[in-house]
């Protein structure tokens, strides 16, 4: 059985802002690394969460803990999103073959 969940690894300084102005680059490369997570820590958090025995399918995780996103989406919307993701996963898996 496949288990599918989403998670936020945390904000990580990186090359996302490499094409921005000098002020944003300065903050990104010289200040934020002291305030944000390291990429290795976030990678370990993702792996730890993905390999949990108690992973709840369809959940959203932050810091390895399932979070309730509220009831902002109807069941129909949730099902539509799930089906869309499943279709995209099938496309990606065909690309790997």
JSON list of C-alpha atoms in Angstrom, two decimals:
[
{"chain": "A", "resi": 1, "resn": "UNK", "atom": "CA", "xyz": [0.00, 0.00, 0.00]},
{"chain": "A", "resi": 2, "resn": "UNK", "atom": "CA", "xyz": [1.32, 3.42, -0.91]},
{"chain": "A", "resi": 3, "resn": "UNK", "atom": "CA", "xyz": [1.36, 6.05, 1.76]},
{"chain": "A", "resi": 4, "resn": "UNK", "atom": "CA", "xyz": [1.26, 9.65, 0.59]},
{"chain": "A", "resi": 5, "resn": "UNK", "atom": "CA", "xyz": [1.80, 12.69, 2.77]},
{"chain": "A", "resi": 6, "resn": "UNK", "atom": "CA", "xyz": [3.16, 16.18, 2.32]},
{"chain": "A", "resi": 7, "resn": "UNK", "atom": "CA", "xyz": [5.63, 18.00, 4.47]},
{"chain": "A", "resi": 8, "resn": "UNK", "atom": "CA", "xyz": [7.43, 21.29, 4.77]},
{"chain": "A", "resi": 9, "resn": "UNK", "atom": "CA", "xyz": [11.16, 20.79, 5.32]},
{"chain": "A", "resi": 10, "resn": "UNK", "atom": "CA", "xyz": [11.59, 24.30, 6.69]},
{"chain": "A", "resi": 11, "resn": "UNK", "atom": "CA", "xyz": [13.06, 27.36, 5.08]},
{"chain": "A", "resi": 12, "resn": "UNK", "atom": "CA", "xyz": [16.56, 26.68, 3.81]},
{"chain": "A", "resi": 13, "resn": "UNK", "atom": "CA", "xyz": [18.95, 29.24, 2.38]},
{"chain": "A", "resi": 14, "resn": "UNK", "atom": "CA", "xyz": [19.96, 28.32, -1.13]},
{"chain": "A", "resi": 15, "resn": "UNK", "atom": "CA", "xyz": [20.14, 29.42, -4.72]},
{"chain": "A", "resi": 16, "resn": "UNK", "atom": "CA", "xyz": [16.46, 30.25, -5.09]},
{"chain": "A", "resi": 17, "resn": "UNK", "atom": "CA", "xyz": [17.19, 33.97, -4.92]},
{"chain": "A", "resi": 18, "resn": "UNK", "atom": "CA", "xyz": [20.34, 34.00, -7.07]},
{"chain": "A", "resi": 19, "resn": "UNK", "atom": "CA", "xyz": [18.77, 36.24, -9.73]},
{"chain": "A", "resi": 20, "resn": "UNK", "atom": "CA", "xyz": [17.47, 38.91, -7.36]},
{"chain": "A", "resi": 21, "resn": "UNK", "atom": "CA", "xyz": [18.92, 42.28, -6.41]},
{"chain": "A", "resi": 22, "resn": "UNK", "atom": "CA", "xyz": [22.04, 42.71, -4.29]},
{"chain": "A", "resi": 23, "resn": "UNK", "atom": "CA", "xyz": [20.19, 43.46, -1.04]},
{"chain": "A", "resi": 24, "resn": "UNK", "atom": "CA", "xyz": [18.17, 40.23, -1.21]},
{"chain": "A", "resi": 25, "resn": "UNK", "atom": "CA", "xyz": [21.32, 38.30, -2.14]},
{"chain": "A", "resi": 26, "resn": "UNK", "atom": "CA", "xyz": [23.22, 39.79, 0.80]},
{"chain": "A", "resi": 27, "resn": "UNK", "atom": "CA", "xyz": [20.47, 38.89, 3.25]},
{"chain": "A", "resi": 28, "resn": "UNK", "atom": "CA", "xyz": [20.07, 35.42, 1.73]},
{"chain": "A", "resi": 29, "resn": "UNK", "atom": "CA", "xyz": [23.74, 34.48, 1.71]},
{"chain": "A", "resi": 30, "resn": "UNK", "atom": "CA", "xyz": [25.16, 36.32, 4.72]},
{"chain": "A", "resi": 31, "resn": "UNK", "atom": "CA", "xyz": [22.38, 36.71, 7.30]},
{"chain": "A", "resi": 32, "resn": "UNK", "atom": "CA", "xyz": [19.80, 33.96, 6.74]},
{"chain": "A", "resi": 33, "resn": "UNK", "atom": "CA", "xyz": [22.23, 31.03, 7.01]},
{"chain": "A", "resi": 34, "resn": "UNK", "atom": "CA", "xyz": [22.58, 31.88, 10.71]},
{"chain": "A", "resi": 35, "resn": "UNK", "atom": "CA", "xyz": [18.82, 31.98, 11.24]},
{"chain": "A", "resi": 36, "resn": "UNK", "atom": "CA", "xyz": [17.51, 29.17, 9.05]},
{"chain": "A", "resi": 37, "resn": "UNK", "atom": "CA", "xyz": [17.96, 25.42, 8.96]},
{"chain": "A", "resi": 38, "resn": "UNK", "atom": "CA", "xyz": [20.87, 23.72, 7.32]},
{"chain": "A", "resi": 39, "resn": "UNK", "atom": "CA", "xyz": [20.06, 21.64, 4.22]},
{"chain": "A", "resi": 40, "resn": "UNK", "atom": "CA", "xyz": [21.40, 18.46, 5.84]},
{"chain": "A", "resi": 41, "resn": "UNK", "atom": "CA", "xyz": [19.10, 18.86, 8.84]},
{"chain": "A", "resi": 42, "resn": "UNK", "atom": "CA", "xyz": [16.09, 19.43, 6.60]},
{"chain": "A", "resi": 43, "resn": "UNK", "atom": "CA", "xyz": [17.01, 16.42, 4.46]},
{"chain": "A", "resi": 44, "resn": "UNK", "atom": "CA", "xyz": [17.21, 14.23, 7.56]},
{"chain": "A", "resi": 45, "resn": "UNK", "atom": "CA", "xyz": [13.86, 15.55, 8.75]},
{"chain": "A", "resi": 46, "resn": "UNK", "atom": "CA", "xyz": [12.26, 14.68, 5.40]},
{"chain": "A", "resi": 47, "resn": "UNK", "atom": "CA", "xyz": [13.71, 11.15, 5.44]},
{"chain": "A", "resi": 48, "resn": "UNK", "atom": "CA", "xyz": [12.75, 10.62, 9.08]},
{"chain": "A", "resi": 49, "resn": "UNK", "atom": "CA", "xyz": [9.18, 11.73, 8.41]},
{"chain": "A", "resi": 50, "resn": "UNK", "atom": "CA", "xyz": [8.88, 9.67, 5.22]},
{"chain": "A", "resi": 51, "resn": "UNK", "atom": "CA", "xyz": [10.04, 6.49, 6.95]},
{"chain": "A", "resi": 52, "resn": "UNK", "atom": "CA", "xyz": [7.82, 6.79, 10.02]},
{"chain": "A", "resi": 53, "resn": "UNK", "atom": "CA", "xyz": [5.78, 3.71, 10.81]},
{"chain": "A", "resi": 54, "resn": "UNK", "atom": "CA", "xyz": [2.90, 5.91, 11.94]},
{"chain": "A", "resi": 55, "resn": "UNK", "atom": "CA", "xyz": [2.81, 8.11, 8.82]},
{"chain": "A", "resi": 56, "resn": "UNK", "atom": "CA", "xyz": [-0.78, 9.12, 8.17]},
{"chain": "A", "resi": 57, "resn": "UNK", "atom": "CA", "xyz": [-1.73, 9.07, 4.49]},
{"chain": "A", "resi": 58, "resn": "UNK", "atom": "CA", "xyz": [-3.05, 12.42, 3.30]},
{"chain": "A", "resi": 59, "resn": "UNK", "atom": "CA", "xyz": [-1.56, 14.35, 6.19]},
{"chain": "A", "resi": 60, "resn": "UNK", "atom": "CA", "xyz": [0.61, 17.46, 6.16]},
{"chain": "A", "resi": 61, "resn": "UNK", "atom": "CA", "xyz": [3.70, 17.43, 8.36]},
{"chain": "A", "resi": 62, "resn": "UNK", "atom": "CA", "xyz": [5.78, 20.27, 9.80]},
{"chain": "A", "resi": 63, "resn": "UNK", "atom": "CA", "xyz": [8.84, 19.46, 11.88]},
{"chain": "A", "resi": 64, "resn": "UNK", "atom": "CA", "xyz": [7.91, 15.79, 11.69]},
{"chain": "A", "resi": 65, "resn": "UNK", "atom": "CA", "xyz": [4.54, 16.39, 13.34]},
{"chain": "A", "resi": 66, "resn": "UNK", "atom": "CA", "xyz": [1.18, 16.12, 11.53]},
{"chain": "A", "resi": 67, "resn": "UNK", "atom": "CA", "xyz": [-0.60, 19.47, 11.38]},
{"chain": "A", "resi": 68, "resn": "UNK", "atom": "CA", "xyz": [-4.27, 20.13, 10.86]},
{"chain": "A", "resi": 69, "resn": "UNK", "atom": "CA", "xyz": [-4.82, 22.49, 7.98]},
{"chain": "A", "resi": 70, "resn": "UNK", "atom": "CA", "xyz": [-8.39, 23.16, 8.89]},
{"chain": "A", "resi": 71, "resn": "UNK", "atom": "CA", "xyz": [-11.53, 22.53, 6.98]},
{"chain": "A", "resi": 72, "resn": "UNK", "atom": "CA", "xyz": [-10.88, 25.00, 4.20]},
{"chain": "A", "resi": 73, "resn": "UNK", "atom": "CA", "xyz": [-11.29, 22.39, 1.46]},
{"chain": "A", "resi": 74, "resn": "UNK", "atom": "CA", "xyz": [-14.37, 20.35, 0.80]},
{"chain": "A", "resi": 75, "resn": "UNK", "atom": "CA", "xyz": [-14.09, 16.59, 0.44]},
{"chain": "A", "resi": 76, "resn": "UNK", "atom": "CA", "xyz": [-14.73, 17.03, -3.28]},
{"chain": "A", "resi": 77, "resn": "UNK", "atom": "CA", "xyz": [-11.82, 19.48, -3.54]},
{"chain": "A", "resi": 78, "resn": "UNK", "atom": "CA", "xyz": [-9.54, 17.15, -1.59]},
{"chain": "A", "resi": 79, "resn": "UNK", "atom": "CA", "xyz": [-10.46, 14.23, -3.84]},
{"chain": "A", "resi": 80, "resn": "UNK", "atom": "CA", "xyz": [-9.86, 16.33, -6.95]},
{"chain": "A", "resi": 81, "resn": "UNK", "atom": "CA", "xyz": [-6.41, 17.36, -5.72]},
{"chain": "A", "resi": 82, "resn": "UNK", "atom": "CA", "xyz": [-5.56, 13.76, -4.81]},
{"chain": "A", "resi": 83, "resn": "UNK", "atom": "CA", "xyz": [-6.58, 12.50, -8.26]},
{"chain": "A", "resi": 84, "resn": "UNK", "atom": "CA", "xyz": [-4.58, 15.25, -9.94]},
{"chain": "A", "resi": 85, "resn": "UNK", "atom": "CA", "xyz": [-1.48, 14.33, -7.96]},
{"chain": "A", "resi": 86, "resn": "UNK", "atom": "CA", "xyz": [-1.97, 10.64, -8.75]},
{"chain": "A", "resi": 87, "resn": "UNK", "atom": "CA", "xyz": [-2.16, 11.44, -12.48]},
{"chain": "A", "resi": 88, "resn": "UNK", "atom": "CA", "xyz": [1.04, 13.47, -12.27]},
{"chain": "A", "resi": 89, "resn": "UNK", "atom": "CA", "xyz": [2.85, 10.71, -10.37]},
{"chain": "A", "resi": 90, "resn": "UNK", "atom": "CA", "xyz": [1.92, 8.26, -13.13]},
{"chain": "A", "resi": 91, "resn": "UNK", "atom": "CA", "xyz": [3.32, 10.66, -15.74]},
{"chain": "A", "resi": 92, "resn": "UNK", "atom": "CA", "xyz": [6.56, 11.05, -13.78]},
{"chain": "A", "resi": 93, "resn": "UNK", "atom": "CA", "xyz": [6.93, 7.31, -13.27]},
{"chain": "A", "resi": 94, "resn": "UNK", "atom": "CA", "xyz": [6.57, 6.74, -17.03]},
{"chain": "A", "resi": 95, "resn": "UNK", "atom": "CA", "xyz": [9.31, 9.30, -17.64]},
{"chain": "A", "resi": 96, "resn": "UNK", "atom": "CA", "xyz": [11.68, 7.32, -15.41]},
{"chain": "A", "resi": 97, "resn": "UNK", "atom": "CA", "xyz": [11.20, 4.11, -17.43]}
]
